[in-house]
């Protein structure tokens, strides 16, 4: 995964991952009306709204970006139909050649984590292997330590998949735990050292591990410190746009070759039409493309 992601970032010159985090409020009226008419006031109607919304945006931006990151929570709240939309969104993005990061934030005891790893390892039934989710990478929560991570590492090596493990999150209350001092060192640094160590178990060929870290754009000083502390760990950087993160804060998150991070924006891109006075709601995908181009220019301005 990580070599493919780095190559796609180089090919597009765009270290941007578009977060496909649809909400009912984001769906343009004309799509809402069509699906409610067809499927009634049902979870299936919403699933179809999300799918049509996502596909139109993917069609418009797939050649400008390396990757998308669907956030499973937005889909699973609508039950089985929502999860179908999640899985079909992934399949559609993969068919367009995009690297898909499943934002599922899993973490549990080893036996449970082995089941969760099915997201990137697939399952085997009587000798028949099937990859039912098709994510290239998933996000993980390291709160339960290596037990919860190890089962995923096998998939990284067996199926060239990747991980992005929470280290310093973009949200305001992350500091309640992540900034606690352990022997005078912030917990996020301790977590960083563990993620770096785990990363040696699944290295790519371009200097970065298949096991990356999530480092928010909203804590610049810590992000810069973590870049130095984790030279072989690729960063998934959420917090740009809707959460206030800015490109100029990210200059020193990049490594000396202008590589090393991919920056996520979800609401700032997929809901751009709701703030863009120059487009109609039918042009929501055009607005998303405009937001992707603006973000690309932003980031190119700070990459070395
Ligand atoms: O794991 C993540 O992607 C994540 C970690 C983090 O620290 N902060 C964070 O916002 N995220 C996710 O990144 C996305 C941010 O969405 P926007 O704020 O709309 O760009 C959401 O899907 C969050 O769940």
Short mmCIF file of C-alpha atoms and ligand atoms in Angstrom, two decimals:
data_model
loop_
_atom_site.label_atom_id
_atom_site.label_comp_id
_atom_site.label_asym_id
_atom_site.label_seq_id
_atom_site.Cartn_x
_atom_site.Cartn_y
_atom_site.Cartn_z
CA UNK A 1 0.00 0.00 0.00
CA UNK A 2 2.54 2.65 1.04
CA UNK A 3 4.67 2.40 -2.11
CA UNK A 4 1.52 2.61 -4.26
CA UNK A 5 0.31 5.63 -2.27
CA UNK A 6 3.68 7.41 -2.54
CA UNK A 7 3.79 6.74 -6.29
CA UNK A 8 0.25 8.03 -6.77
CA UNK A 9 1.03 11.16 -4.77
CA UNK A 10 4.05 11.71 -7.03
CA UNK A 11 1.97 11.07 -10.17
CA UNK A 12 -0.78 13.49 -9.15
CA UNK A 13 1.60 15.90 -7.36
CA UNK A 14 -1.17 16.07 -4.79
CA UNK A 15 -0.77 14.76 -1.19
CA UNK A 16 -4.53 14.94 -0.62
CA UNK A 17 -6.93 12.22 0.49
CA UNK A 18 -10.62 13.08 0.03
CA UNK A 19 -12.67 12.00 3.03
CA UNK A 20 -15.94 10.43 1.84
CA UNK A 21 -17.93 11.18 5.01
CA UNK A 22 -21.42 11.90 3.66
CA UNK A 23 -24.23 13.05 5.96
CA UNK A 24 -27.94 13.30 5.14
CA UNK A 25 -27.69 17.10 5.40
CA UNK A 26 -24.99 17.19 2.72
CA UNK A 27 -27.04 15.39 0.08
CA UNK A 28 -28.33 17.75 -2.67
CA UNK A 29 -32.13 18.03 -2.71
CA UNK A 30 -32.52 16.59 -6.21
CA UNK A 31 -30.76 13.35 -5.16
CA UNK A 32 -32.69 13.20 -1.89
CA UNK A 33 -36.05 13.59 -3.67
CA UNK A 34 -35.21 10.94 -6.30
CA UNK A 35 -34.17 8.35 -3.74
CA UNK A 36 -37.04 9.05 -1.31
CA UNK A 37 -39.43 8.73 -4.25
CA UNK A 38 -37.89 5.42 -5.30
CA UNK A 39 -37.18 3.79 -1.93
CA UNK A 40 -39.42 5.66 0.52
CA UNK A 41 -38.17 7.00 3.88
CA UNK A 42 -35.84 4.06 4.39
CA UNK A 43 -32.16 3.39 5.16
CA UNK A 44 -31.90 2.04 1.61
CA UNK A 45 -32.92 5.44 0.28
CA UNK A 46 -30.12 7.10 2.26
CA UNK A 47 -27.61 4.44 1.24
CA UNK A 48 -28.46 5.09 -2.42
CA UNK A 49 -28.13 8.85 -1.82
CA UNK A 50 -24.66 8.36 -0.32
CA UNK A 51 -23.61 6.05 -3.14
CA UNK A 52 -24.76 8.40 -5.92
CA UNK A 53 -23.16 11.37 -4.11
CA UNK A 54 -19.85 9.54 -3.66
CA UNK A 55 -19.73 8.17 -7.21
CA UNK A 56 -20.33 11.61 -8.75
CA UNK A 57 -17.52 13.13 -6.65
CA UNK A 58 -15.16 10.23 -7.42
CA UNK A 59 -15.92 10.62 -11.15
CA UNK A 60 -15.02 14.31 -10.96
CA UNK A 61 -11.81 14.11 -8.89
CA UNK A 62 -10.35 10.60 -9.30
CA UNK A 63 -7.64 11.76 -11.72
CA UNK A 64 -6.57 14.61 -9.42
CA UNK A 65 -6.06 12.67 -6.17
CA UNK A 66 -4.23 9.53 -5.01
CA UNK A 67 -6.69 8.36 -2.41
CA UNK A 68 -10.07 8.50 -0.66
CA UNK A 69 -10.93 7.79 2.98
CA UNK A 70 -14.52 6.67 3.67
CA UNK A 71 -15.40 7.04 7.36
CA UNK A 72 -17.37 3.88 8.21
CA UNK A 73 -19.40 5.59 10.96
CA UNK A 74 -21.31 7.70 8.44
CA UNK A 75 -22.49 4.49 6.73
CA UNK A 76 -22.96 1.99 9.57
CA UNK A 77 -25.44 4.30 11.35
CA UNK A 78 -27.85 3.28 8.56
CA UNK A 79 -27.36 -0.43 9.26
CA UNK A 80 -26.86 -3.07 6.59
CA UNK A 81 -27.89 -0.76 3.74
CA UNK A 82 -25.38 1.83 4.94
CA UNK A 83 -22.60 -0.74 5.05
CA UNK A 84 -23.52 -1.85 1.52
CA UNK A 85 -23.02 1.76 0.40
CA UNK A 86 -19.64 1.76 2.20
CA UNK A 87 -18.50 -1.41 0.47
CA UNK A 88 -19.80 -0.31 -2.93
CA UNK A 89 -18.11 3.09 -2.53
CA UNK A 90 -14.81 1.32 -1.88
CA UNK A 91 -15.26 -0.93 -4.92
CA UNK A 92 -16.07 2.08 -7.11
CA UNK A 93 -13.00 3.99 -5.90
CA UNK A 94 -10.77 0.97 -6.41
CA UNK A 95 -12.07 0.56 -9.96
CA UNK A 96 -10.94 4.14 -10.58
CA UNK A 97 -7.42 3.24 -9.37
CA UNK A 98 -7.65 5.08 -6.05
CA UNK A 99 -5.96 3.93 -2.83
CA UNK A 100 -8.73 3.45 -0.25
CA UNK A 101 -8.13 4.12 3.43
CA UNK A 102 -11.00 2.61 5.47
CA UNK A 103 -11.42 4.85 8.50
CA UNK A 104 -12.63 2.21 10.95
CA UNK A 105 -10.43 2.92 14.02
CA UNK A 106 -10.42 -0.63 15.26
CA UNK A 107 -8.52 -1.97 18.32
CA UNK A 108 -9.23 -4.94 20.63
CA UNK A 109 -7.78 -8.11 22.18
CA UNK A 110 -5.82 -10.36 19.83
CA UNK A 111 -8.62 -12.82 19.02
CA UNK A 112 -11.06 -10.02 18.24
CA UNK A 113 -8.43 -7.98 16.36
CA UNK A 114 -7.82 -11.04 14.16
CA UNK A 115 -11.48 -10.80 13.10
CA UNK A 116 -11.29 -7.03 12.63
CA UNK A 117 -8.22 -7.60 10.42
CA UNK A 118 -10.65 -9.12 7.91
CA UNK A 119 -11.09 -5.57 6.65
CA UNK A 120 -7.67 -5.86 4.96
CA UNK A 121 -6.90 -9.60 5.22
CA UNK A 122 -10.18 -10.90 3.84
CA UNK A 123 -11.62 -14.23 5.01
CA UNK A 124 -11.16 -17.82 3.97
CA UNK A 125 -14.09 -20.24 3.67
CA UNK A 126 -13.08 -23.87 3.07
CA UNK A 127 -9.89 -22.85 1.32
CA UNK A 128 -11.51 -20.07 -0.70
CA UNK A 129 -10.07 -16.62 0.13
CA UNK A 130 -12.35 -13.62 -0.35
CA UNK A 131 -11.65 -9.92 0.22
CA UNK A 132 -15.10 -8.62 1.12
CA UNK A 133 -14.15 -5.03 2.12
CA UNK A 134 -11.21 -4.26 -0.22
CA UNK A 135 -9.67 -1.43 1.82
CA UNK A 136 -5.98 -0.88 1.00
CA UNK A 137 -5.44 0.45 4.52
CA UNK A 138 -7.38 0.99 7.73
CA UNK A 139 -7.06 3.32 10.70
CA UNK A 140 -6.45 1.73 14.10
CA UNK A 141 -6.67 2.86 17.72
CA UNK A 142 -3.58 1.73 19.72
CA UNK A 143 -5.16 2.16 23.20
CA UNK A 144 -5.03 -1.61 23.81
CA UNK A 145 -1.40 -1.97 22.71
CA UNK A 146 0.28 -4.42 20.32
CA UNK A 147 -2.27 -7.24 20.86
CA UNK A 148 -4.76 -5.17 18.88
CA UNK A 149 -2.31 -4.30 16.12
CA UNK A 150 -0.40 -7.53 15.47
CA UNK A 151 -3.13 -9.41 13.53
CA UNK A 152 -3.25 -6.56 11.02
CA UNK A 153 0.51 -6.64 10.40
CA UNK A 154 0.28 -10.11 8.88
CA UNK A 155 -2.18 -8.71 6.32
CA UNK A 156 0.23 -5.86 5.57
CA UNK A 157 2.90 -8.37 4.61
CA UNK A 158 0.68 -11.03 3.02
CA UNK A 159 -1.55 -8.67 1.03
CA UNK A 160 0.46 -5.41 0.75
CA UNK A 161 -2.04 -3.54 2.88
CA UNK A 162 -1.38 -0.61 5.25
CA UNK A 163 -2.28 0.80 8.64
CA UNK A 164 -2.60 4.32 10.04
CA UNK A 165 -2.40 4.27 13.83
CA UNK A 166 -3.65 7.16 16.01
CA UNK A 167 -0.69 9.01 17.56
CA UNK A 168 -1.64 12.71 17.99
CA UNK A 169 -5.25 13.26 16.99
CA UNK A 170 -6.69 16.49 15.59
CA UNK A 171 -9.56 16.86 18.08
CA UNK A 172 -9.57 19.25 21.08
CA UNK A 173 -9.86 16.61 23.83
CA UNK A 174 -7.18 14.22 22.51
CA UNK A 175 -4.75 15.97 24.84
CA UNK A 176 -6.58 14.63 27.90
CA UNK A 177 -4.73 11.37 27.38
CA UNK A 178 -2.21 11.92 24.54
CA UNK A 179 -0.40 14.80 26.26
CA UNK A 180 -0.09 13.07 29.66
CA UNK A 181 3.57 12.92 30.70
CA UNK A 182 5.13 9.49 31.21
CA UNK A 183 8.60 9.84 32.76
CA UNK A 184 8.53 13.44 31.53
CA UNK A 185 7.66 12.40 27.94
CA UNK A 186 4.20 13.07 26.40
CA UNK A 187 2.22 9.87 25.81
CA UNK A 188 1.94 10.74 22.09
CA UNK A 189 5.76 10.42 21.90
CA UNK A 190 5.60 7.04 23.63
CA UNK A 191 2.92 5.96 21.17
CA UNK A 192 5.07 7.30 18.31
CA UNK A 193 8.00 5.15 19.45
CA UNK A 194 5.78 2.06 19.55
CA UNK A 195 4.37 2.78 16.08
CA UNK A 196 7.91 3.29 14.74
CA UNK A 197 8.97 -0.04 16.27
CA UNK A 198 5.91 -1.85 14.88
CA UNK A 199 6.64 -0.21 11.52
CA UNK A 200 9.86 -2.20 11.15
CA UNK A 201 7.71 -5.34 10.86
CA UNK A 202 6.22 -4.26 7.51
CA UNK A 203 8.50 -1.95 5.54
CA UNK A 204 7.79 -0.64 2.03
CA UNK A 205 10.64 -0.21 -0.47
CA UNK A 206 10.71 3.60 -0.52
CA UNK A 207 11.87 4.32 3.03
CA UNK A 208 8.43 4.27 4.64
CA UNK A 209 6.65 1.52 6.54
CA UNK A 210 3.25 0.06 5.62
CA UNK A 211 2.38 1.07 9.17
CA UNK A 212 1.72 4.80 9.29
CA UNK A 213 0.52 7.23 11.93
CA UNK A 214 -2.39 9.63 12.26
CA UNK A 215 -1.01 13.06 13.18
CA UNK A 216 -3.48 15.95 13.20
CA UNK A 217 -2.90 19.17 11.28
CA UNK A 218 -4.19 21.14 14.24
CA UNK A 219 -1.19 20.64 16.57
CA UNK A 220 1.66 22.03 14.46
CA UNK A 221 4.47 21.93 17.03
CA UNK A 222 3.72 18.33 17.96
CA UNK A 223 3.39 17.37 14.28
CA UNK A 224 6.81 18.79 13.45
CA UNK A 225 8.32 17.04 16.49
CA UNK A 226 6.71 13.74 15.46
CA UNK A 227 8.05 14.03 11.91
CA UNK A 228 11.58 14.12 13.33
CA UNK A 229 10.80 11.32 15.78
CA UNK A 230 9.27 9.02 13.14
CA UNK A 231 11.49 9.20 10.01
CA UNK A 232 10.09 5.99 8.48
CA UNK A 233 6.43 6.53 9.33
CA UNK A 234 4.06 8.03 6.78
CA UNK A 235 1.50 10.43 8.27
CA UNK A 236 -2.20 10.55 7.54
CA UNK A 237 -2.97 14.16 8.50
CA UNK A 238 -6.62 14.96 9.30
CA UNK A 239 -7.85 18.35 10.50
CA UNK A 240 -7.27 20.45 7.37
CA UNK A 241 -10.17 22.73 6.37
CA UNK A 242 -13.26 22.12 8.49
CA UNK A 243 -11.23 21.67 11.70
CA UNK A 244 -9.08 24.75 11.03
CA UNK A 245 -5.84 23.10 9.93
CA UNK A 246 -3.96 25.15 7.32
CA UNK A 247 -1.39 24.25 4.65
CA UNK A 248 1.19 26.68 6.06
CA UNK A 249 1.15 24.72 9.33
CA UNK A 250 2.18 21.57 7.45
CA UNK A 251 5.39 22.76 5.77
CA UNK A 252 7.63 20.87 8.22
CA UNK A 253 5.43 17.78 8.32
CA UNK A 254 6.87 16.92 4.89
CA UNK A 255 10.24 15.19 4.74
CA UNK A 256 13.23 16.72 2.95
CA UNK A 257 11.97 15.34 -0.39
CA UNK A 258 8.51 16.87 0.01
CA UNK A 259 7.08 13.42 0.83
CA UNK A 260 5.93 11.69 4.01
CA UNK A 261 2.36 12.88 4.48
CA UNK A 262 -1.08 12.73 2.95
CA UNK A 263 -3.56 15.37 4.12
CA UNK A 264 -7.25 14.55 4.57
CA UNK A 265 -10.15 16.87 3.98
CA UNK A 266 -13.71 15.53 4.15
CA UNK A 267 -16.37 18.23 4.75
CA UNK A 268 -14.18 20.90 3.13
CA UNK A 269 -14.32 19.04 -0.16
CA UNK A 270 -17.48 16.92 -0.39
CA UNK A 271 -19.75 19.64 1.06
CA UNK A 272 -17.97 22.52 -0.72
CA UNK A 273 -21.05 23.25 -2.87
CA UNK A 274 -22.96 24.32 0.24
CA UNK A 275 -20.54 27.25 0.66
CA UNK A 276 -19.78 27.89 -3.02
CA UNK A 277 -22.04 30.68 -4.30
CA UNK A 278 -20.86 30.13 -7.87
CA UNK A 279 -22.41 26.68 -8.29
CA UNK A 280 -25.87 25.18 -8.16
CA UNK A 281 -26.49 22.16 -5.98
CA UNK A 282 -26.59 20.03 -9.16
CA UNK A 283 -22.94 21.04 -9.62
CA UNK A 284 -21.90 19.65 -6.21
CA UNK A 285 -19.23 17.47 -7.80
CA UNK A 286 -17.78 20.45 -9.69
CA UNK A 287 -17.58 22.33 -6.38
CA UNK A 288 -15.73 19.35 -4.89
CA UNK A 289 -13.28 19.43 -7.82
CA UNK A 290 -12.71 23.16 -7.28
CA UNK A 291 -11.99 22.48 -3.59
CA UNK A 292 -9.57 19.68 -4.49
CA UNK A 293 -7.70 21.96 -6.91
CA UNK A 294 -7.53 24.75 -4.31
CA UNK A 295 -6.23 22.31 -1.66
CA UNK A 296 -3.68 20.91 -4.12
CA UNK A 297 -2.38 24.42 -4.84
CA UNK A 298 -2.30 25.12 -1.10
CA UNK A 299 -0.23 22.03 -0.36
CA UNK A 300 2.05 22.41 -3.39
CA UNK A 301 2.86 25.85 -2.02
CA UNK A 302 4.41 24.35 1.14
CA UNK A 303 5.90 21.08 -0.14
CA UNK A 304 9.67 21.30 -0.55
O1 LIG B 1 -8.52 8.70 11.79
C1 LIG B 1 -8.91 9.76 11.22
O2 LIG B 1 -8.99 9.88 9.98
C2 LIG B 1 -9.08 10.97 12.09
C3 LIG B 1 -8.21 11.15 13.15
C4 LIG B 1 -8.18 12.40 13.80
O3 LIG B 1 -7.37 12.66 14.70
N1 LIG B 1 -9.05 13.37 13.40
C5 LIG B 1 -9.96 13.17 12.40
O4 LIG B 1 -10.70 14.10 12.07
N2 LIG B 1 -10.01 11.96 11.78
C6 LIG B 1 -11.04 11.71 10.73
O5 LIG B 1 -10.77 12.55 9.60
C7 LIG B 1 -12.00 13.07 9.06
C8 LIG B 1 -12.01 14.58 9.22
O6 LIG B 1 -13.13 15.10 8.57
P1 LIG B 1 -13.20 16.68 8.22
O7 LIG B 1 -12.99 17.44 9.50
O8 LIG B 1 -14.60 16.84 7.67
O9 LIG B 1 -12.14 16.98 7.19
C9 LIG B 1 -13.12 12.35 9.81
O10 LIG B 1 -13.47 11.17 9.09
C10 LIG B 1 -12.47 11.98 11.14
O11 LIG B 1 -13.05 10.80 11.69
#
